[in-house]
XYZ file of C-alpha atoms in Angstrom:
427
model
C -24.273 -4.906 -24.619
C -24.409 -8.048 -22.446
C -26.656 -8.300 -19.412
C -23.762 -7.877 -16.937
C -22.397 -4.875 -18.802
C -25.859 -3.310 -18.814
C -26.272 -3.888 -15.070
C -22.789 -2.459 -14.383
C -23.665 0.656 -16.372
C -26.859 1.063 -14.361
C -24.910 0.840 -11.100
C -22.463 3.498 -12.320
C -25.319 5.817 -13.248
C -26.916 5.337 -9.816
C -23.633 6.017 -8.033
C -23.035 9.152 -10.076
C -26.524 10.486 -9.377
C -26.152 9.993 -5.621
C -22.654 11.499 -5.493
C -23.898 14.520 -7.452
C -26.722 14.840 -4.910
C -24.206 14.810 -2.053
C -22.068 17.407 -3.834
C -25.089 19.686 -4.124
C -25.969 19.244 -0.452
C -22.417 20.049 0.666
C -21.730 22.784 -1.862
C -18.472 21.074 -2.846
C -17.390 18.246 -5.167
C -17.384 14.825 -3.460
C -15.835 11.512 -4.488
C -17.032 7.974 -3.829
C -14.555 5.127 -3.266
C -15.115 1.522 -2.261
C -13.492 0.137 0.869
C -10.375 -0.729 -1.148
C -9.997 2.971 -2.029
C -10.871 2.415 -5.681
C -12.647 5.402 -7.214
C -16.263 4.783 -8.209
C -17.669 8.254 -8.915
C -16.603 11.885 -8.803
C -19.190 14.587 -8.123
C -19.139 17.521 -10.552
C -20.463 20.395 -8.450
C -21.672 23.390 -10.434
C -20.741 26.674 -8.842
C -20.373 30.241 -10.011
C -17.122 30.470 -8.071
C -13.846 29.651 -9.793
C -12.403 26.253 -8.935
C -9.614 26.586 -6.413
C -6.551 24.681 -7.744
C -5.997 23.390 -4.215
C -9.251 21.442 -4.561
C -7.214 18.984 -6.609
C -4.350 18.100 -4.293
C -1.996 15.265 -5.358
C -3.939 12.499 -3.602
C -7.278 13.519 -5.093
C -5.743 14.030 -8.539
C -4.118 10.578 -8.455
C -7.365 8.982 -7.290
C -9.317 10.550 -10.152
C -6.718 9.795 -12.835
C -5.691 6.269 -11.786
C -8.894 5.309 -9.913
C -6.925 4.066 -6.901
C -4.912 5.322 -3.907
C -1.502 4.293 -2.613
C -1.016 2.056 0.404
C 0.490 4.995 2.327
C -2.641 7.071 1.770
C -4.858 4.149 2.693
C -2.923 3.557 5.893
C -3.112 7.243 6.829
C -6.876 7.441 6.448
C -7.618 4.075 8.069
C -5.551 5.146 11.061
C -8.385 7.521 11.972
C -10.901 4.710 12.389
C -12.915 5.196 9.210
C -13.471 1.429 8.857
C -15.466 1.489 12.106
C -17.024 4.944 11.885
C -20.784 5.489 11.843
C -20.663 9.240 11.331
C -18.523 11.897 9.601
C -14.780 11.713 10.336
C -12.535 14.766 9.989
C -8.965 13.897 9.020
C -6.121 16.426 9.230
C -3.455 16.868 6.553
C -0.614 14.342 6.498
C 2.217 15.532 4.222
C 4.222 12.400 5.083
C 1.536 10.356 3.325
C 1.115 12.887 0.512
C -2.138 14.229 2.008
C -1.802 18.013 1.845
C -5.444 18.908 2.498
C -7.679 17.850 5.349
C -10.584 15.579 4.512
C -14.074 14.787 5.687
C -15.012 11.142 5.311
C -18.602 9.909 5.254
C -18.646 6.121 5.725
C -20.967 4.196 3.413
C -22.465 1.361 5.439
C -24.845 -1.511 4.832
C -26.057 -3.854 7.561
C -23.399 -2.596 9.930
C -20.494 -3.029 7.517
C -18.528 -0.217 5.872
C -18.493 -0.820 2.116
C -17.103 2.500 0.914
C -16.413 6.142 1.625
C -17.608 9.521 0.411
C -14.815 12.094 0.544
C -14.638 15.855 0.375
C -11.875 18.307 1.110
C -12.258 20.089 4.430
C -12.247 23.854 4.356
C -12.947 26.972 6.341
C -15.699 27.130 7.441
C -16.604 23.853 5.704
C -20.013 22.170 5.697
C -22.312 22.445 8.705
C -23.336 19.521 10.847
C -26.797 19.698 9.294
C -25.300 19.439 5.789
C -23.098 16.510 6.800
C -26.028 14.653 8.366
C -28.097 15.168 5.218
C -25.197 13.921 3.076
C -24.776 10.931 5.376
C -28.411 9.994 4.734
C -27.726 9.979 1.000
C -24.555 7.920 1.582
C -26.767 5.384 3.335
C -28.608 4.857 0.041
C -25.303 3.988 -1.655
C -24.578 1.108 0.737
C -27.203 -1.335 -0.612
C -26.042 -0.631 -4.179
C -22.434 -1.484 -3.290
C -23.597 -4.649 -1.542
C -25.684 -5.725 -4.524
C -22.852 -5.074 -6.980
C -20.359 -6.932 -4.787
C -22.711 -9.919 -4.688
C -23.021 -9.881 -8.476
C -19.229 -9.705 -8.881
C -18.761 -12.517 -6.369
C -21.122 -14.646 -8.427
C -19.046 -14.138 -11.553
C -15.905 -14.981 -9.566
C -17.515 -18.201 -8.364
C -18.422 -19.164 -11.931
C -14.887 -18.511 -13.207
C -13.400 -20.439 -10.285
C -15.727 -23.367 -11.007
C -14.492 -23.506 -14.605
C -10.814 -23.444 -13.614
C -11.058 -25.955 -10.763
C -13.371 -28.526 -12.381
C -11.818 -31.997 -12.172
C -14.112 -33.803 -14.601
C -15.143 -32.928 -18.134
C -18.851 -32.852 -17.305
C -18.215 -30.536 -14.356
C -16.230 -28.188 -16.578
C -18.901 -28.254 -19.273
C -21.565 -27.251 -16.752
C -19.364 -24.513 -15.277
C -18.575 -23.126 -18.749
C -22.287 -23.065 -19.552
C -23.000 -21.091 -16.364
C -20.204 -18.629 -17.101
C -21.389 -18.249 -20.696
C -24.897 -17.426 -19.476
C -23.566 -14.857 -17.008
C -21.409 -13.130 -19.618
C -24.078 -13.015 -22.318
C -22.910 -11.983 -25.788
C -19.415 -11.272 -24.465
C -18.862 -14.996 -23.931
C -18.349 -15.752 -27.631
C -15.587 -13.198 -28.171
C -11.833 -13.794 -27.915
C -10.463 -14.207 -24.384
C -7.347 -15.206 -22.548
C -6.369 -15.675 -18.917
C -3.746 -13.974 -16.807
C -2.201 -15.753 -13.818
C -0.512 -13.659 -11.115
C 1.364 -15.712 -8.532
C 1.890 -15.922 -5.723
C -0.921 -13.492 -4.837
C 0.116 -11.670 -1.629
C -3.090 -12.337 0.303
C -4.923 -15.539 1.149
C -8.176 -13.616 1.701
C -10.382 -13.686 -1.443
C -11.872 -10.352 -0.361
C -8.470 -8.739 -0.916
C -8.628 -9.377 -4.662
C -9.149 -6.215 -6.740
C -12.495 -5.523 -8.356
C -12.631 -6.632 -11.994
C -13.779 -3.166 -13.078
C -10.506 -1.669 -11.824
C -8.419 -3.875 -14.142
C -8.312 -2.803 -17.809
C -10.067 -5.280 -20.131
C -10.882 -7.663 -17.253
C -14.198 -9.513 -17.424
C -13.898 -11.550 -14.215
C -11.290 -12.644 -11.697
C -10.904 -15.057 -8.810
C -8.266 -16.471 -6.470
C -7.053 -20.065 -6.818
C -4.625 -22.243 -4.825
C -0.959 -21.937 -5.767
C 1.168 -24.704 -4.356
C 0.316 -25.985 -0.905
C -0.193 -22.771 1.046
C -0.346 -19.790 -1.326
C -2.856 -18.256 -3.713
C -2.794 -17.084 -7.294
C -5.089 -14.625 -9.035
C -6.820 -15.590 -12.281
C -8.056 -12.787 -14.543
C -10.310 -13.425 -17.528
C -9.404 -10.809 -20.157
C -11.503 -9.893 -23.168
C -9.620 -9.261 -26.426
C -10.472 -7.691 -29.751
C -8.788 -10.488 -31.691
C -6.953 -13.728 -30.965
C -3.989 -12.306 -32.875
C -3.272 -9.525 -30.373
C -2.658 -10.066 -26.652
C -1.790 -6.451 -25.773
C -4.901 -5.988 -23.572
C -3.837 -9.017 -21.531
C -0.349 -7.582 -21.029
C -1.912 -4.307 -19.890
C -4.181 -6.139 -17.458
C -1.266 -8.219 -16.133
C 0.824 -5.124 -15.513
C -2.024 -3.469 -13.620
C -2.637 -6.563 -11.481
C 1.062 -6.673 -10.572
C 0.710 -3.063 -9.424
C -2.317 -4.137 -7.369
C -0.229 -6.964 -5.892
C 2.458 -4.511 -4.853
C -0.178 -2.246 -3.328
C -1.790 -5.178 -1.514
C 1.578 -6.307 -0.141
C 2.316 -2.776 1.049
C -1.207 -2.266 2.364
C -1.028 -5.516 4.313
C 2.112 -4.356 6.064
C 0.647 -0.895 6.585
C -2.599 -2.248 8.026
C -0.557 -4.291 10.457
C 0.886 -1.047 11.784
C -2.597 0.535 11.879
C -3.061 3.648 13.946
C 0.562 3.499 15.134
C 1.727 4.482 11.645
C -0.792 7.310 11.440
C 0.212 8.602 14.850
C 3.888 8.524 13.906
C 3.164 10.398 10.685
C 1.134 12.993 12.582
C 4.069 13.505 14.906
C 6.429 13.974 11.966
C 8.200 10.642 12.386
C 9.133 8.956 9.132
C 7.865 5.417 8.696
C 10.160 2.514 7.867
C 11.134 2.167 4.232
C 10.043 -0.943 2.429
C 12.930 -3.127 1.372
C 13.071 -3.594 -2.352
C 10.645 -2.417 -4.976
C 9.445 -5.740 -6.361
C 6.204 -7.502 -5.681
C 7.724 -10.966 -5.221
C 5.313 -12.323 -7.838
C 5.059 -12.638 -11.593
C 2.350 -12.849 -14.230
C 1.728 -15.325 -17.019
C -0.535 -14.931 -20.056
C -2.127 -17.876 -21.867
C -2.721 -18.159 -25.600
C -5.847 -16.278 -26.792
C -8.873 -18.403 -27.685
C -12.306 -17.657 -29.100
C -15.068 -18.390 -26.608
C -14.812 -20.117 -23.237
C -14.552 -23.824 -24.072
C -10.746 -24.036 -23.732
C -10.391 -21.900 -20.592
C -8.993 -24.878 -18.641
C -6.131 -25.218 -21.121
C -5.593 -21.464 -21.251
C -5.306 -21.394 -17.453
C -2.665 -24.139 -17.519
C -0.703 -22.085 -20.045
C -1.007 -18.873 -18.005
C 0.058 -20.649 -14.801
C 3.007 -22.258 -16.613
C 4.095 -18.885 -17.980
C 3.916 -17.384 -14.479
C 6.063 -20.244 -13.139
C 8.579 -19.643 -15.921
C 8.708 -15.925 -15.101
C 9.337 -16.741 -11.430
C 12.089 -19.205 -12.367
C 13.758 -17.087 -15.063
C 13.752 -13.324 -14.414
C 14.502 -12.715 -18.109
C 10.928 -13.799 -18.887
C 9.313 -11.545 -16.308
C 7.627 -9.814 -14.791
C 4.950 -10.679 -17.403
C 5.572 -13.810 -19.490
C 3.512 -15.021 -22.428
C 3.072 -18.758 -22.957
C 4.124 -18.379 -26.582
C 7.466 -16.850 -25.566
C 8.786 -19.132 -22.826
C 10.412 -21.611 -25.220
C 11.416 -24.952 -23.656
C 9.566 -24.058 -20.476
C 6.361 -24.922 -22.342
C 7.507 -28.532 -22.042
C 9.334 -28.281 -18.731
C 6.328 -26.861 -16.873
C 4.245 -29.816 -18.048
C 6.570 -32.339 -16.389
C 5.532 -33.755 -13.006
C 7.253 -32.416 -9.901
C 9.307 -35.585 -9.394
C 11.002 -34.973 -12.749
C 13.190 -32.407 -11.011
C 14.706 -35.159 -8.874
C 16.405 -37.330 -11.487
C 18.684 -39.714 -9.594
C 21.632 -39.058 -11.911
C 21.475 -35.280 -11.675
C 20.365 -35.252 -8.022
C 23.837 -34.938 -6.445
C 24.543 -31.837 -8.519
C 21.416 -30.130 -7.192
C 22.461 -30.238 -3.557
C 23.262 -26.854 -1.911
C 26.915 -27.867 -1.589
C 27.282 -27.950 -5.371
C 25.288 -24.840 -6.284
C 28.282 -23.261 -8.051
C 28.895 -26.395 -10.140
C 25.214 -26.529 -11.114
C 25.274 -22.912 -12.244
C 28.462 -23.539 -14.223
C 26.874 -26.504 -15.994
C 23.693 -24.546 -16.760
C 25.561 -21.561 -18.218
C 27.786 -23.917 -20.242
C 24.729 -25.607 -21.749
C 22.975 -22.255 -22.294
C 26.054 -21.203 -24.271
C 25.754 -24.299 -26.499
C 28.894 -25.824 -25.004
C 31.168 -22.963 -26.112
C 33.915 -22.734 -23.503
C 34.999 -19.185 -24.350
C 31.486 -17.741 -24.037
C 30.872 -19.678 -20.838
C 34.087 -18.561 -19.164
C 33.346 -14.950 -20.117
C 29.769 -15.192 -18.811
C 30.955 -16.641 -15.495
C 34.003 -14.389 -15.218
C 36.379 -17.315 -14.714
C 39.483 -18.715 -16.469
C 38.997 -21.491 -19.011
C 41.041 -23.915 -16.945
C 38.735 -23.248 -13.998
C 35.770 -23.956 -16.268
C 37.257 -27.238 -17.477
C 37.942 -28.320 -13.893
C 34.355 -27.574 -12.855
C 32.918 -29.427 -15.839
C 35.019 -32.464 -15.030
C 33.621 -32.345 -11.474
C 30.095 -32.222 -12.928
C 30.804 -35.358 -14.949
C 32.240 -37.123 -11.896
C 29.188 -36.265 -9.750
C 26.578 -37.238 -12.343
C 28.302 -39.890 -14.416
C 27.206 -37.989 -17.529
C 29.385 -37.343 -20.570
C 29.148 -33.690 -21.596
C 30.365 -34.606 -25.080
C 27.228 -36.731 -25.547
C 24.145 -34.907 -26.887
C 21.560 -36.945 -24.961
C 23.485 -36.588 -21.693
C 23.625 -32.860 -22.271
C 19.870 -32.768 -22.931
C 19.100 -34.668 -19.733
C 21.316 -32.421 -17.649
C 19.979 -29.226 -19.224
C 16.338 -30.262 -18.698
C 16.957 -31.310 -15.109
C 18.709 -28.056 -14.232
C 15.940 -25.938 -15.789
C 13.177 -28.058 -14.271
C 14.746 -27.701 -10.835
C 14.150 -23.934 -11.037
C 10.410 -24.551 -11.120
């Protein structure tokens, strides 16, 4: 076991011990979540009484099984001021948010900042004020642990970011050495990188914790384009021949991205949403079910030396998935075909002077016709069927393409230039 894994295990044991202590004080099972509503520990309270099935309402069950809560649940609870609370907060049921049982929330604070929450289901008569105050004292001992762990995780994020943003070979070599030291024996195993872009938040603190992503060793945010961010996830593998763990991690991060996008909108509504739900008013439905982002997976490598190259591959695969929905939502570098070359071309390659006129908005239909024709290997029948048009219409459009570009679609090199330019323009 590497040093970081050993430390993480020690933190988990400490959390579990303190949550069990709170459960004993309150006479009921308690759960501990961080401020992003990710489950950390679940108190197993021993009692001679039979467990009431209602003690596991849908929200609590989902939190325990998936280790996270939905944005609707998060919005409901935050609407009662738990992020600012210094004492116990009682929260009524909210069926509109899927909360069918009332809760008591004990904020976990450190140096004036809420870092997590201890939860228990409210009941009749429920815990006394004396019990809650005693439990709150124990929760206060959890705060420094969360702060220490967050600092350790931030350090690993900084080291990964340094590797992926190094501009010179010597800088990268030093950053890789630091990351290798931090990871211990895990550093020499097979790894790959996942790129999720664009990440829906510019705040690095909104990135998920690495321990909530299956097989993730570290993660960090990186610039994507001029104004957006991407999320880089370092994934440990069993073998360089099998990238399944990376696909699993990518899928989970896309779910996190969707939750972050929804949570961002929900937090903007704040207490107004909670008040509307309490009054029985349905909130606005979110348009569409997609996250607006895609994930790319680089080729697996042994060790950390080639992480810079792996990141370029993962980012290229994510760009391909954004450009071509058939690759997404998770694209592997090995499976994006010609986009392995197209993503390596400089941005100005998309503005070839010959093909440029065809790429103007006024000729969007002609550009699509040309692209489908070339995708169909120049077979007119297949192209007309794909586009749902008559062959004569197809021939007319292709002649217009030749007039605009000066290219001869019977010439192989002209076809190659046009095909590359049209695909590159998608990126």
